[in-house]
Every structure is written in C-alpha cells, then in structure tokens.
Coordinates of C-alpha atoms in Angstrom, one line a residue:
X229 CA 0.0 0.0 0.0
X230 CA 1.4 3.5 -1.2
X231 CA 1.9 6.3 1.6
X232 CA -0.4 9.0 1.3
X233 CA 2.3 11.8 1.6
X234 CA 6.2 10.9 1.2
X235 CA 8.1 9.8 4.5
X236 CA 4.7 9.0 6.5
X237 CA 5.2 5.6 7.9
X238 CA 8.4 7.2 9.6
X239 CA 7.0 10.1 10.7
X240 CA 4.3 8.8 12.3
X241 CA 6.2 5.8 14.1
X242 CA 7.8 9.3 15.6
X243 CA 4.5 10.1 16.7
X244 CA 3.3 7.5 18.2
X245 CA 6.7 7.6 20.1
X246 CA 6.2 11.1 21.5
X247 CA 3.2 9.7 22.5
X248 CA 0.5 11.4 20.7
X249 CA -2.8 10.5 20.5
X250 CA -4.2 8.2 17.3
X251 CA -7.1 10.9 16.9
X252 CA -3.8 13.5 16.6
X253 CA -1.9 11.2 14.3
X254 CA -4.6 10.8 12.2
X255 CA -5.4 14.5 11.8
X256 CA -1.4 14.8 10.8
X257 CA -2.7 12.4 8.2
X258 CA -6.0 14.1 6.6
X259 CA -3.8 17.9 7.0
X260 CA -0.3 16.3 4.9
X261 CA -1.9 13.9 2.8
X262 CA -4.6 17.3 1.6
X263 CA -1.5 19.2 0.8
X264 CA 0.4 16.9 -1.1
X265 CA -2.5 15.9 -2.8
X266 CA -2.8 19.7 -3.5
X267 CA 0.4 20.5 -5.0
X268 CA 0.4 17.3 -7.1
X269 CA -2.4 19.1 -9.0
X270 CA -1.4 22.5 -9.4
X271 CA 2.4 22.9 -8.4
X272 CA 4.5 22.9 -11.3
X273 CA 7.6 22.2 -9.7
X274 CA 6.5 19.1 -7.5
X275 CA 4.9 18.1 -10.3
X276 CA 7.8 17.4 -12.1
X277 CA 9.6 14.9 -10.2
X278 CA 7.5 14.7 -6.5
X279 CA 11.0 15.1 -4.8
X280 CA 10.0 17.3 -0.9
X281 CA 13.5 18.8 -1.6
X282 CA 12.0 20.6 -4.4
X283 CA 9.3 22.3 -2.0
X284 CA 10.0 26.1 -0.8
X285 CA 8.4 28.7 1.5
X286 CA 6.6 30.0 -1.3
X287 CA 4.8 26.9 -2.3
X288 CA 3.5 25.7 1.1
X289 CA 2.5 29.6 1.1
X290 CA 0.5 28.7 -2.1
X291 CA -1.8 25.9 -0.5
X292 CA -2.1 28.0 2.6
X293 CA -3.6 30.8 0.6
X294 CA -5.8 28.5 -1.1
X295 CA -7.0 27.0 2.5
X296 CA -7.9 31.1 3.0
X297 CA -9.2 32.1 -0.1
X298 CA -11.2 28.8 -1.3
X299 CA -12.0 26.7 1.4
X300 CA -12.6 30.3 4.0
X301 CA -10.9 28.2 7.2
X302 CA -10.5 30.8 10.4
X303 CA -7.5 31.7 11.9
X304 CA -7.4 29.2 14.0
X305 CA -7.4 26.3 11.7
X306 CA -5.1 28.5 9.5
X307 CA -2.6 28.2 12.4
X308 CA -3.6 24.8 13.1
X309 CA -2.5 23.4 9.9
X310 CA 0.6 25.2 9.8
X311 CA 1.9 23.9 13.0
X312 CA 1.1 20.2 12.0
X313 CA 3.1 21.1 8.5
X314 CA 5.6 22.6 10.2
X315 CA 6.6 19.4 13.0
X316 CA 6.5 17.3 9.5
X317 CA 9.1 19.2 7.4
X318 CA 10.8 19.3 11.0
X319 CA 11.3 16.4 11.6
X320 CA 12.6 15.7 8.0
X321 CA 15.1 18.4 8.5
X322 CA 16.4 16.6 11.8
X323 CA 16.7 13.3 10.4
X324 CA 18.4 14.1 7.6
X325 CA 15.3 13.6 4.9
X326 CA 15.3 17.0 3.5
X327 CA 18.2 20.1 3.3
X328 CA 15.6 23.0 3.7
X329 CA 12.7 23.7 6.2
X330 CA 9.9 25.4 4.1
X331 CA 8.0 26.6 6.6
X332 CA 10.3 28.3 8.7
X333 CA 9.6 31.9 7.6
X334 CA 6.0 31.5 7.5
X335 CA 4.3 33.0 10.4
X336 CA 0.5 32.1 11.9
X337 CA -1.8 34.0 12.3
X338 CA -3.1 36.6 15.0
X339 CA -6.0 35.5 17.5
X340 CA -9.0 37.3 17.6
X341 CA -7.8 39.6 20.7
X342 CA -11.0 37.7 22.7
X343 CA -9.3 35.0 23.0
X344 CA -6.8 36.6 26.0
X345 CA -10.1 37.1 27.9
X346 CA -11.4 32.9 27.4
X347 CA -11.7 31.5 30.8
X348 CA -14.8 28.8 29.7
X349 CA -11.6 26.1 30.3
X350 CA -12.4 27.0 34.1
X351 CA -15.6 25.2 33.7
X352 CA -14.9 22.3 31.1
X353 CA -11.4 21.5 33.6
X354 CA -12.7 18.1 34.9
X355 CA -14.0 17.0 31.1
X356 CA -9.9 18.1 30.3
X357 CA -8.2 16.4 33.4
X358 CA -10.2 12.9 32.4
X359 CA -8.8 13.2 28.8
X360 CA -6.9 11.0 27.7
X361 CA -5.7 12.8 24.4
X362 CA -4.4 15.4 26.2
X363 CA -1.0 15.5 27.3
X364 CA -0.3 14.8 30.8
X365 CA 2.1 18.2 31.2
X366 CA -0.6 19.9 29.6
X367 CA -3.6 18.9 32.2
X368 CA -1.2 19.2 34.2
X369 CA -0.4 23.3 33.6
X370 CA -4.0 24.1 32.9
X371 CA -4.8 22.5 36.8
X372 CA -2.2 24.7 38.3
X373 CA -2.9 27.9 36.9
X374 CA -6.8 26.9 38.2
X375 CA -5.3 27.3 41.2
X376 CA -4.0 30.2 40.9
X377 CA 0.2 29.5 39.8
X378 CA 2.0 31.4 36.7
X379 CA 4.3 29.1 35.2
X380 CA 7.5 30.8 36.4
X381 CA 6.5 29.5 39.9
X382 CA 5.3 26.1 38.8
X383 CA 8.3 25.5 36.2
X384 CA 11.1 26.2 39.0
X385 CA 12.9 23.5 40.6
X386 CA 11.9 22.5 44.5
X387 CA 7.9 23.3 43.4
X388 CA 7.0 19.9 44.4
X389 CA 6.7 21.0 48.1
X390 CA 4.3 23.5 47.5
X391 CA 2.7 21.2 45.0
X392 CA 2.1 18.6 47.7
X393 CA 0.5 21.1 50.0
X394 CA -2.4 21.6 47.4
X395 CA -6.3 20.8 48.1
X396 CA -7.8 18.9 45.1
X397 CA -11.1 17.9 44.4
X398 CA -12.0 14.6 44.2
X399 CA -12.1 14.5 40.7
X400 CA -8.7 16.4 40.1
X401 CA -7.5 13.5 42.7
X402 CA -8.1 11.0 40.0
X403 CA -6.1 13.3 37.7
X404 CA -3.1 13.6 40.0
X405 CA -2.8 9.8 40.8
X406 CA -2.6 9.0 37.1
X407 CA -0.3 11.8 36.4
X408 CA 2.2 10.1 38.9
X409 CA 1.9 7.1 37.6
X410 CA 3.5 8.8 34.3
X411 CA 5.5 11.2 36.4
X412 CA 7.3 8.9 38.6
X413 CA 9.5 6.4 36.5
X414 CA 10.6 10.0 34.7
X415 CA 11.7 11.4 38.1
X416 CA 13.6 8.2 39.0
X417 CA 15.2 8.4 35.8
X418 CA 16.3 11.9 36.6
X419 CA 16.9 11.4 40.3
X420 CA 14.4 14.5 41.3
X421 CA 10.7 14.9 42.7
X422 CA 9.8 17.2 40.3
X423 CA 7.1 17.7 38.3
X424 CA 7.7 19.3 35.1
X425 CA 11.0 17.4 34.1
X426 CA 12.5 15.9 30.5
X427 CA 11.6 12.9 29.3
X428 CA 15.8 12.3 28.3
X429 CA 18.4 12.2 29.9
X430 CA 19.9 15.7 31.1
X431 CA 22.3 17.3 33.3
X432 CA 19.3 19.9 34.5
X433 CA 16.3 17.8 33.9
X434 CA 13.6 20.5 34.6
X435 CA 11.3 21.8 31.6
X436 CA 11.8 25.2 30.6
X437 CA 8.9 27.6 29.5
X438 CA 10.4 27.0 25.9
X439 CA 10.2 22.8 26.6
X440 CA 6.9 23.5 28.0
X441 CA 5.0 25.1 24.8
X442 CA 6.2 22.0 23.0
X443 CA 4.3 19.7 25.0
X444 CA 1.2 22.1 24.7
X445 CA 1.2 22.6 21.2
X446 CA -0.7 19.4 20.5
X447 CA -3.4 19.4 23.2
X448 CA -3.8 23.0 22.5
X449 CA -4.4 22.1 18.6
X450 CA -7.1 19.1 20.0
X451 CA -8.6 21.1 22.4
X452 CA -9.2 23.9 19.9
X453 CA -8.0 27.1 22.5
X454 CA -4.9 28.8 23.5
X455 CA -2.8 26.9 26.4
X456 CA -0.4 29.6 26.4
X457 CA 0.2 30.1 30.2
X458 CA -0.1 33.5 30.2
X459 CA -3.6 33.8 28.4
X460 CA -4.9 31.0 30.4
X461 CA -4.1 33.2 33.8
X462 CA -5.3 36.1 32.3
X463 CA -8.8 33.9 31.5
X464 CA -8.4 32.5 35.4
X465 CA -7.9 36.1 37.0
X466 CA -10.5 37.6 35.2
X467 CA -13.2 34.8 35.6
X468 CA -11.7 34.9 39.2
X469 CA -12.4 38.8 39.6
X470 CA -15.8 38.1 37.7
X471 CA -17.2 35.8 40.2
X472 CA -15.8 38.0 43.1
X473 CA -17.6 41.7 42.4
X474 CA -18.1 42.0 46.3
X475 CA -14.0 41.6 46.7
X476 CA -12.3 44.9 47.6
X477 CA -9.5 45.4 45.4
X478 CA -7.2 44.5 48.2
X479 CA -8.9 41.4 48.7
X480 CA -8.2 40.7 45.1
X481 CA -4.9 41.2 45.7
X482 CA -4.3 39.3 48.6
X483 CA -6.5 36.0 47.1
X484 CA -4.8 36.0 44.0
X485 CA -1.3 37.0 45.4
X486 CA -1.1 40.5 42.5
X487 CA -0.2 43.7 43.2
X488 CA -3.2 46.5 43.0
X489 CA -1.6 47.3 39.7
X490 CA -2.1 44.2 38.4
X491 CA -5.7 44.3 39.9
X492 CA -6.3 47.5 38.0
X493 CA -4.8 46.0 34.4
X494 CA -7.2 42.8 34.4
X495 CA -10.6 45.1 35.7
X496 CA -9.2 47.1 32.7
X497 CA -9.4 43.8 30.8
X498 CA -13.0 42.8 31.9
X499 CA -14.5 46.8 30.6
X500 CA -12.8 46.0 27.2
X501 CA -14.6 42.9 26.9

C-alpha cells in the first residue's frame, strides 16, 4: 500500500513515540496527505519529479492561501494546519530527509484579541483532566494555573513542596494519581521529585517555558484554545475577579497574590470585553 504523503510511515512511528494520541496522528494524516495531494495538482515544480527537496516557502504559502481564499478556514485552523506542517518538514530536517525547512519563515496568524479574555476552560477543567488525548504536562499546567500558579513558579525547581501542600477535588485527585503514575518512573530516571521534568536524559532535567510550549502545542491544537500560560491566567484572573464583584481590590490582591496594579490591568481587561 502506497503512503499517502512521502516519508509518513516514519513520521508517524515518531508520533506514536512522542506519545501522541491516534485521533492526533490521524489529523497529521488528513492535514499532509490534503497538501500533497494539493500540489500534485497544481504545483509545477513538485509536479515534475514529486521530490519534498523541491518544495520552498513559497509553495506551502500557495496551499495556505488556497486554504484562506477557497475553502474560508479561520484563523485558528489556518494556524492549526501550519503547526502540523511545520513538525512534519521538521522532523525531515532533523533526520536528515530534507536540506531545507519550508515553513520556517512562515508566520501564523493573530488570535481574535477575545481569546486573551477565554476563561470557559475554568468550567470544562474536569471533562480536560479525564482526557486522555491530552497531554499529561498539559492537564497538568491548565490544573495549576486553576489554582492560581503562573508558570515561572510552577516550572522552577523544589515546586514539588508547595505542590504537595495543594487541596484537590476529588475528581482532580483522579487526575493527580494518574499523572504520577507517568511522572514517577521520569523522576527516577532523573533522580528529582519534580514535576515538570525531561523525558531524556539531562544534566538539568527540569522543563523550561520553551520545553513546555512543546508539549502544549498538541493538546492545545485538540482542544481547539490557547494553552499559552499567560492567556490562560489572564482567562483564570478575570473569571476569578468576575465571580468575586463583592471583593475589595485589596482582597483581590491578597486571594490572587497581584499587586493593586495588576488588579487595575485585568478590571481594565474585563470593561474592554
């Protein structure tokens, strides 16, 4: 049986070993084998002899457009498909399969400026913590900051103290026994208690805010919202501050541990939307 698009049995075995989810895999599948379908048809130059090496910036630019102008897919799915296209060529560049990386001047798209102020995760967090398609780190970060941590605090080494000092719901308690079962041979590997650490081998083993994004990239394309820390505090203080409107702003401040400043910005936030 012929691959759909060039390299696939490969690149999904690589999948499957970074442990994403079949439903994931399989949109990798319908997104790659679309575009090379796509240029096969109306790209001259891949036309000729089908050879990925021949593929430039410009041409993956070409189907993009096409997704814009024919098919009218958002922003979202816009960026969507380019992140998916963009772990493909990739991962060709890093193992040697291809000498160029097409994608890597194209830039996604800008959010509708709403989605800073989305905070309906808040109420959908117990369907996320049981799902299985998302990634454990991922559950993991959008749990914490429903609690009221930025990342900085909850990426830093020694957070595992404070962590175990945290009240959780019975249904986050399912969530956070299954989460060490995946946690726990990783920290023996990498003699520490924490949390957010590598999944190889290293000489400082903890997850940076870099490392991090790459783990939510995935859930946050499956999920279908932002899981950029940032925004989802911004959705947690606001919908915090929205469910508060008897709290003094020094309350506020003391509850959610931000300066009156701070206080100030996010009320600033809520009038906008």
């Amino acid at each position: 049986m012929s691959n759909d698009y060039p390299y696939q049995d490969t690149f999904e075995i690589d999948l499957q070993n970074k442990g994403l989810a079949k439903v994931t895999i399989n949109e990798y599948t319908k997104i790659l084998s679309d575009m090379f379908d796509y240029l096969s048809d109306f790209n001259k130059g891949y036309q000729e002899n089908h050879k990925v090496s021949n593929l430039f910036n410009r041409d993956i630019e070409e189907y993009l457009q096409m997704l814009l102008s024919e098919r009218k897919i958002n922003h979202n799915t816009y960026n969507k498909v380019l992140s998916h296209i963009n772990v493909y060529f990739n991962y060709l560049f890093t193992h040697q399969l291809n000498s160029n990386l097409p994608t890597i001047d194209i830039k996604g798209l800008k959010h509708e400026s709403k989605s800073e102020l989305d905070a309906s995760w808040i109420d959908k967090l117990n369907d996320i913590l049981a799902d299985a398609n998302v990634h454990f780190y991922a559950r993991m970060t959008v749990l914490l900051i429903s609690k009221g941590f930025k990342s900085e605090e909850f990426l830093q080494p020694g957070f595992y103290r404070l962590f175990n000092q945290i009240t959780f719901s019975d249904e986050e308690k399912v969530f956070v026994n299954l989460f060490y079962k995946f946690i726990q041979p990783i920290q023996l590997k990498q003699n520490s208690e924490d949390i957010f650490l590598k999944q190889r081998l290293s000489k400082d083993p903890h997850i940076t805010s870099a490392g991090l994004h790459k783990y939510l990239t995935p859930s946050e394309q499956y999920l279908g919202f932002s899981l950029s820390p940032s925004e989802l505090f911004k959705g947690y203080v606001v919908d915090f501050i929205k469910k508060n409107p008897d709290l003094s702003d020094s309350k506020l401040s003391s509850q959610l541990n931000l300066d009156l400043s701070s206080i100030n910005y996010y009320k600033g936030l809520i009038k906008k939307d």
